[in-house]
Amino acid sequence: RWIDKNDKETWISCRGKVVDNEHKLFVGRISRLDIKRKADHLTGFLTEPQLKLNYEKRMAKEFDFSGYFIIIGIDNLKKINERFGLEGGDKAITFVSRSIKKCIQEKSKIYRMYGDEFVILQINVPKNVSEKEKELLRQLRDIENRKPA
């Protein structure tokens, strides 16, 4: 714990070390545990709490709107982690996140849910789905149909 600028106790997470020169400096990172991150550290996508907040804001403005909501999960991520370690799982998550990013409209919002799920939210789209979204669905089907190594 430490005292923040408003003299309130705050729980923190520290990772690093103290460098002992004439001033004793902490080198590393300090994160407040009471603040939820807006973006996922691995993918850079928005997080689940941000999805809920953005959706609730949108619903408060306009109840009747067009769009789509796609949930994408990585099957067997636990097995990938067990076989290749957390680094292997992170690589799988990064691969999927980059594939999603390449294949969606710039106006779409992408969220990483906890663990192995991603959500794409697109509001106010024309009735015809863009070619990028069609390509994303084709790529996801191709990945799903691949045989495990």
mmCIF file with all atom_site columns, N, CA, C and O in Angstrom, residues 123-142:
data_model
loop_
_atom_site.group_PDB
_atom_site.id
_atom_site.type_symbol
_atom_site.label_atom_id
_atom_site.label_alt_id
_atom_site.label_comp_id
_atom_site.label_asym_id
_atom_site.label_entity_id
_atom_site.label_seq_id
_atom_site.pdbx_PDB_ins_code
_atom_site.Cartn_x
_atom_site.Cartn_y
_atom_site.Cartn_z
_atom_site.occupancy
_atom_site.B_iso_or_equiv
_atom_site.pdbx_formal_charge
_atom_site.auth_seq_id
_atom_site.auth_comp_id
_atom_site.auth_asym_id
_atom_site.auth_atom_id
_atom_site.pdbx_PDB_model_num
ATOM 1  N N  . ILE A 1 123 ? -21.609 -0.637  -34.750 1.00 0.00 ? 123 ILE A N  1
ATOM 2  C CA . ILE A 1 123 ? -22.924 -0.001  -34.676 1.00 0.00 ? 123 ILE A CA 1
ATOM 3  C C  . ILE A 1 123 ? -23.098 0.897   -35.896 1.00 0.00 ? 123 ILE A C  1
ATOM 4  O O  . ILE A 1 123 ? -22.144 1.489   -36.389 1.00 0.00 ? 123 ILE A O  1
ATOM 5  N N  . ASN A 1 124 ? -24.355 0.987   -36.365 1.00 0.00 ? 124 ASN A N  1
ATOM 6  C CA . ASN A 1 124 ? -24.729 1.811   -37.512 1.00 0.00 ? 124 ASN A CA 1
ATOM 7  C C  . ASN A 1 124 ? -24.009 1.376   -38.785 1.00 0.00 ? 124 ASN A C  1
ATOM 8  O O  . ASN A 1 124 ? -23.272 2.139   -39.394 1.00 0.00 ? 124 ASN A O  1
ATOM 9  N N  . VAL A 1 125 ? -24.226 0.140   -39.159 1.00 0.00 ? 125 VAL A N  1
ATOM 10 C CA . VAL A 1 125 ? -23.643 -0.379  -40.401 1.00 0.00 ? 125 VAL A CA 1
ATOM 11 C C  . VAL A 1 125 ? -24.730 -0.447  -41.462 1.00 0.00 ? 125 VAL A C  1
ATOM 12 O O  . VAL A 1 125 ? -25.900 -0.609  -41.148 1.00 0.00 ? 125 VAL A O  1
ATOM 13 N N  . PRO A 1 126 ? -24.328 -0.334  -42.707 1.00 0.00 ? 126 PRO A N  1
ATOM 14 C CA . PRO A 1 126 ? -25.323 -0.527  -43.766 1.00 0.00 ? 126 PRO A CA 1
ATOM 15 C C  . PRO A 1 126 ? -25.806 -1.976  -43.758 1.00 0.00 ? 126 PRO A C  1
ATOM 16 O O  . PRO A 1 126 ? -25.161 -2.848  -43.188 1.00 0.00 ? 126 PRO A O  1
ATOM 17 N N  . LYS A 1 127 ? -26.918 -2.228  -44.394 1.00 0.00 ? 127 LYS A N  1
ATOM 18 C CA . LYS A 1 127 ? -27.475 -3.577  -44.370 1.00 0.00 ? 127 LYS A CA 1
ATOM 19 C C  . LYS A 1 127 ? -26.577 -4.604  -45.021 1.00 0.00 ? 127 LYS A C  1
ATOM 20 O O  . LYS A 1 127 ? -26.563 -5.753  -44.639 1.00 0.00 ? 127 LYS A O  1
ATOM 21 N N  . ASN A 1 128 ? -25.780 -4.194  -46.014 1.00 0.00 ? 128 ASN A N  1
ATOM 22 C CA . ASN A 1 128 ? -24.855 -5.152  -46.637 1.00 0.00 ? 128 ASN A CA 1
ATOM 23 C C  . ASN A 1 128 ? -23.552 -5.166  -45.838 1.00 0.00 ? 128 ASN A C  1
ATOM 24 O O  . ASN A 1 128 ? -22.997 -4.131  -45.525 1.00 0.00 ? 128 ASN A O  1
ATOM 25 N N  . VAL A 1 129 ? -23.104 -6.341  -45.501 1.00 0.00 ? 129 VAL A N  1
ATOM 26 C CA . VAL A 1 129 ? -21.883 -6.486  -44.709 1.00 0.00 ? 129 VAL A CA 1
ATOM 27 C C  . VAL A 1 129 ? -20.684 -6.225  -45.612 1.00 0.00 ? 129 VAL A C  1
ATOM 28 O O  . VAL A 1 129 ? -20.658 -6.656  -46.763 1.00 0.00 ? 129 VAL A O  1
ATOM 29 N N  . SER A 1 130 ? -19.695 -5.524  -45.088 1.00 0.00 ? 130 SER A N  1
ATOM 30 C CA . SER A 1 130 ? -18.537 -5.173  -45.906 1.00 0.00 ? 130 SER A CA 1
ATOM 31 C C  . SER A 1 130 ? -17.709 -6.403  -46.262 1.00 0.00 ? 130 SER A C  1
ATOM 32 O O  . SER A 1 130 ? -17.801 -7.446  -45.627 1.00 0.00 ? 130 SER A O  1
ATOM 33 N N  . GLU A 1 131 ? -16.896 -6.254  -47.270 1.00 0.00 ? 131 GLU A N  1
ATOM 34 C CA . GLU A 1 131 ? -16.018 -7.343  -47.712 1.00 0.00 ? 131 GLU A CA 1
ATOM 35 C C  . GLU A 1 131 ? -15.034 -7.739  -46.622 1.00 0.00 ? 131 GLU A C  1
ATOM 36 O O  . GLU A 1 131 ? -14.678 -8.904  -46.501 1.00 0.00 ? 131 GLU A O  1
ATOM 37 N N  . LYS A 1 132 ? -14.583 -6.773  -45.811 1.00 0.00 ? 132 LYS A N  1
ATOM 38 C CA . LYS A 1 132 ? -13.636 -7.101  -44.744 1.00 0.00 ? 132 LYS A CA 1
ATOM 39 C C  . LYS A 1 132 ? -14.259 -8.071  -43.741 1.00 0.00 ? 132 LYS A C  1
ATOM 40 O O  . LYS A 1 132 ? -13.611 -9.006  -43.291 1.00 0.00 ? 132 LYS A O  1
ATOM 41 N N  . GLU A 1 133 ? -15.501 -7.845  -43.359 1.00 0.00 ? 133 GLU A N  1
ATOM 42 C CA . GLU A 1 133 ? -16.159 -8.742  -42.414 1.00 0.00 ? 133 GLU A CA 1
ATOM 43 C C  . GLU A 1 133 ? -16.375 -10.122 -43.035 1.00 0.00 ? 133 GLU A C  1
ATOM 44 O O  . GLU A 1 133 ? -16.214 -11.137 -42.366 1.00 0.00 ? 133 GLU A O  1
ATOM 45 N N  . LYS A 1 134 ? -16.725 -10.159 -44.317 1.00 0.00 ? 134 LYS A N  1
ATOM 46 C CA . LYS A 1 134 ? -16.880 -11.447 -44.989 1.00 0.00 ? 134 LYS A CA 1
ATOM 47 C C  . LYS A 1 134 ? -15.554 -12.208 -44.992 1.00 0.00 ? 134 LYS A C  1
ATOM 48 O O  . LYS A 1 134 ? -15.518 -13.417 -44.764 1.00 0.00 ? 134 LYS A O  1
ATOM 49 N N  . GLU A 1 135 ? -14.454 -11.490 -45.232 1.00 0.00 ? 135 GLU A N  1
ATOM 50 C CA . GLU A 1 135 ? -13.131 -12.118 -45.232 1.00 0.00 ? 135 GLU A CA 1
ATOM 51 C C  . GLU A 1 135 ? -12.790 -12.636 -43.836 1.00 0.00 ? 135 GLU A C  1
ATOM 52 O O  . GLU A 1 135 ? -12.227 -13.713 -43.683 1.00 0.00 ? 135 GLU A O  1
ATOM 53 N N  . LEU A 1 136 ? -13.120 -11.875 -42.799 1.00 0.00 ? 136 LEU A N  1
ATOM 54 C CA . LEU A 1 136 ? -12.877 -12.326 -41.424 1.00 0.00 ? 136 LEU A CA 1
ATOM 55 C C  . LEU A 1 136 ? -13.609 -13.629 -41.161 1.00 0.00 ? 136 LEU A C  1
ATOM 56 O O  . LEU A 1 136 ? -13.026 -14.582 -40.626 1.00 0.00 ? 136 LEU A O  1
ATOM 57 N N  . LEU A 1 137 ? -14.867 -13.707 -41.542 1.00 0.00 ? 137 LEU A N  1
ATOM 58 C CA . LEU A 1 137 ? -15.635 -14.935 -41.322 1.00 0.00 ? 137 LEU A CA 1
ATOM 59 C C  . LEU A 1 137 ? -15.033 -16.106 -42.087 1.00 0.00 ? 137 LEU A C  1
ATOM 60 O O  . LEU A 1 137 ? -14.947 -17.213 -41.569 1.00 0.00 ? 137 LEU A O  1
ATOM 61 N N  . ARG A 1 138 ? -14.560 -15.858 -43.318 1.00 0.00 ? 138 ARG A N  1
ATOM 62 C CA . ARG A 1 138 ? -13.905 -16.924 -44.094 1.00 0.00 ? 138 ARG A CA 1
ATOM 63 C C  . ARG A 1 138 ? -12.638 -17.404 -43.379 1.00 0.00 ? 138 ARG A C  1
ATOM 64 O O  . ARG A 1 138 ? -12.402 -18.604 -43.255 1.00 0.00 ? 138 ARG A O  1
ATOM 65 N N  . GLN A 1 139 ? -11.825 -16.466 -42.896 1.00 0.00 ? 139 GLN A N  1
ATOM 66 C CA . GLN A 1 139 ? -10.585 -16.836 -42.207 1.00 0.00 ? 139 GLN A CA 1
ATOM 67 C C  . GLN A 1 139 ? -10.871 -17.611 -40.922 1.00 0.00 ? 139 GLN A C  1
ATOM 68 O O  . GLN A 1 139 ? -10.174 -18.581 -40.609 1.00 0.00 ? 139 GLN A O  1
ATOM 69 N N  . LEU A 1 140 ? -11.871 -17.186 -40.186 1.00 0.00 ? 140 LEU A N  1
ATOM 70 C CA . LEU A 1 140 ? -12.209 -17.882 -38.947 1.00 0.00 ? 140 LEU A CA 1
ATOM 71 C C  . LEU A 1 140 ? -12.683 -19.306 -39.234 1.00 0.00 ? 140 LEU A C  1
ATOM 72 O O  . LEU A 1 140 ? -12.330 -20.243 -38.526 1.00 0.00 ? 140 LEU A O  1
ATOM 73 N N  . ARG A 1 141 ? -13.465 -19.474 -40.298 1.00 0.00 ? 141 ARG A N  1
ATOM 74 C CA . ARG A 1 141 ? -13.902 -20.827 -40.671 1.00 0.00 ? 141 ARG A CA 1
ATOM 75 C C  . ARG A 1 141 ? -12.719 -21.688 -41.079 1.00 0.00 ? 141 ARG A C  1
ATOM 76 O O  . ARG A 1 141 ? -12.650 -22.864 -40.744 1.00 0.00 ? 141 ARG A O  1
ATOM 77 N N  . ASP A 1 142 ? -11.756 -21.088 -41.813 1.00 0.00 ? 142 ASP A N  1
ATOM 78 C CA . ASP A 1 142 ? -10.555 -21.827 -42.211 1.00 0.00 ? 142 ASP A CA 1
ATOM 79 C C  . ASP A 1 142 ? -9.763  -22.273 -40.990 1.00 0.00 ? 142 ASP A C  1
ATOM 80 O O  . ASP A 1 142 ? -9.315  -23.414 -40.913 1.00 0.00 ? 142 ASP A O  1
#
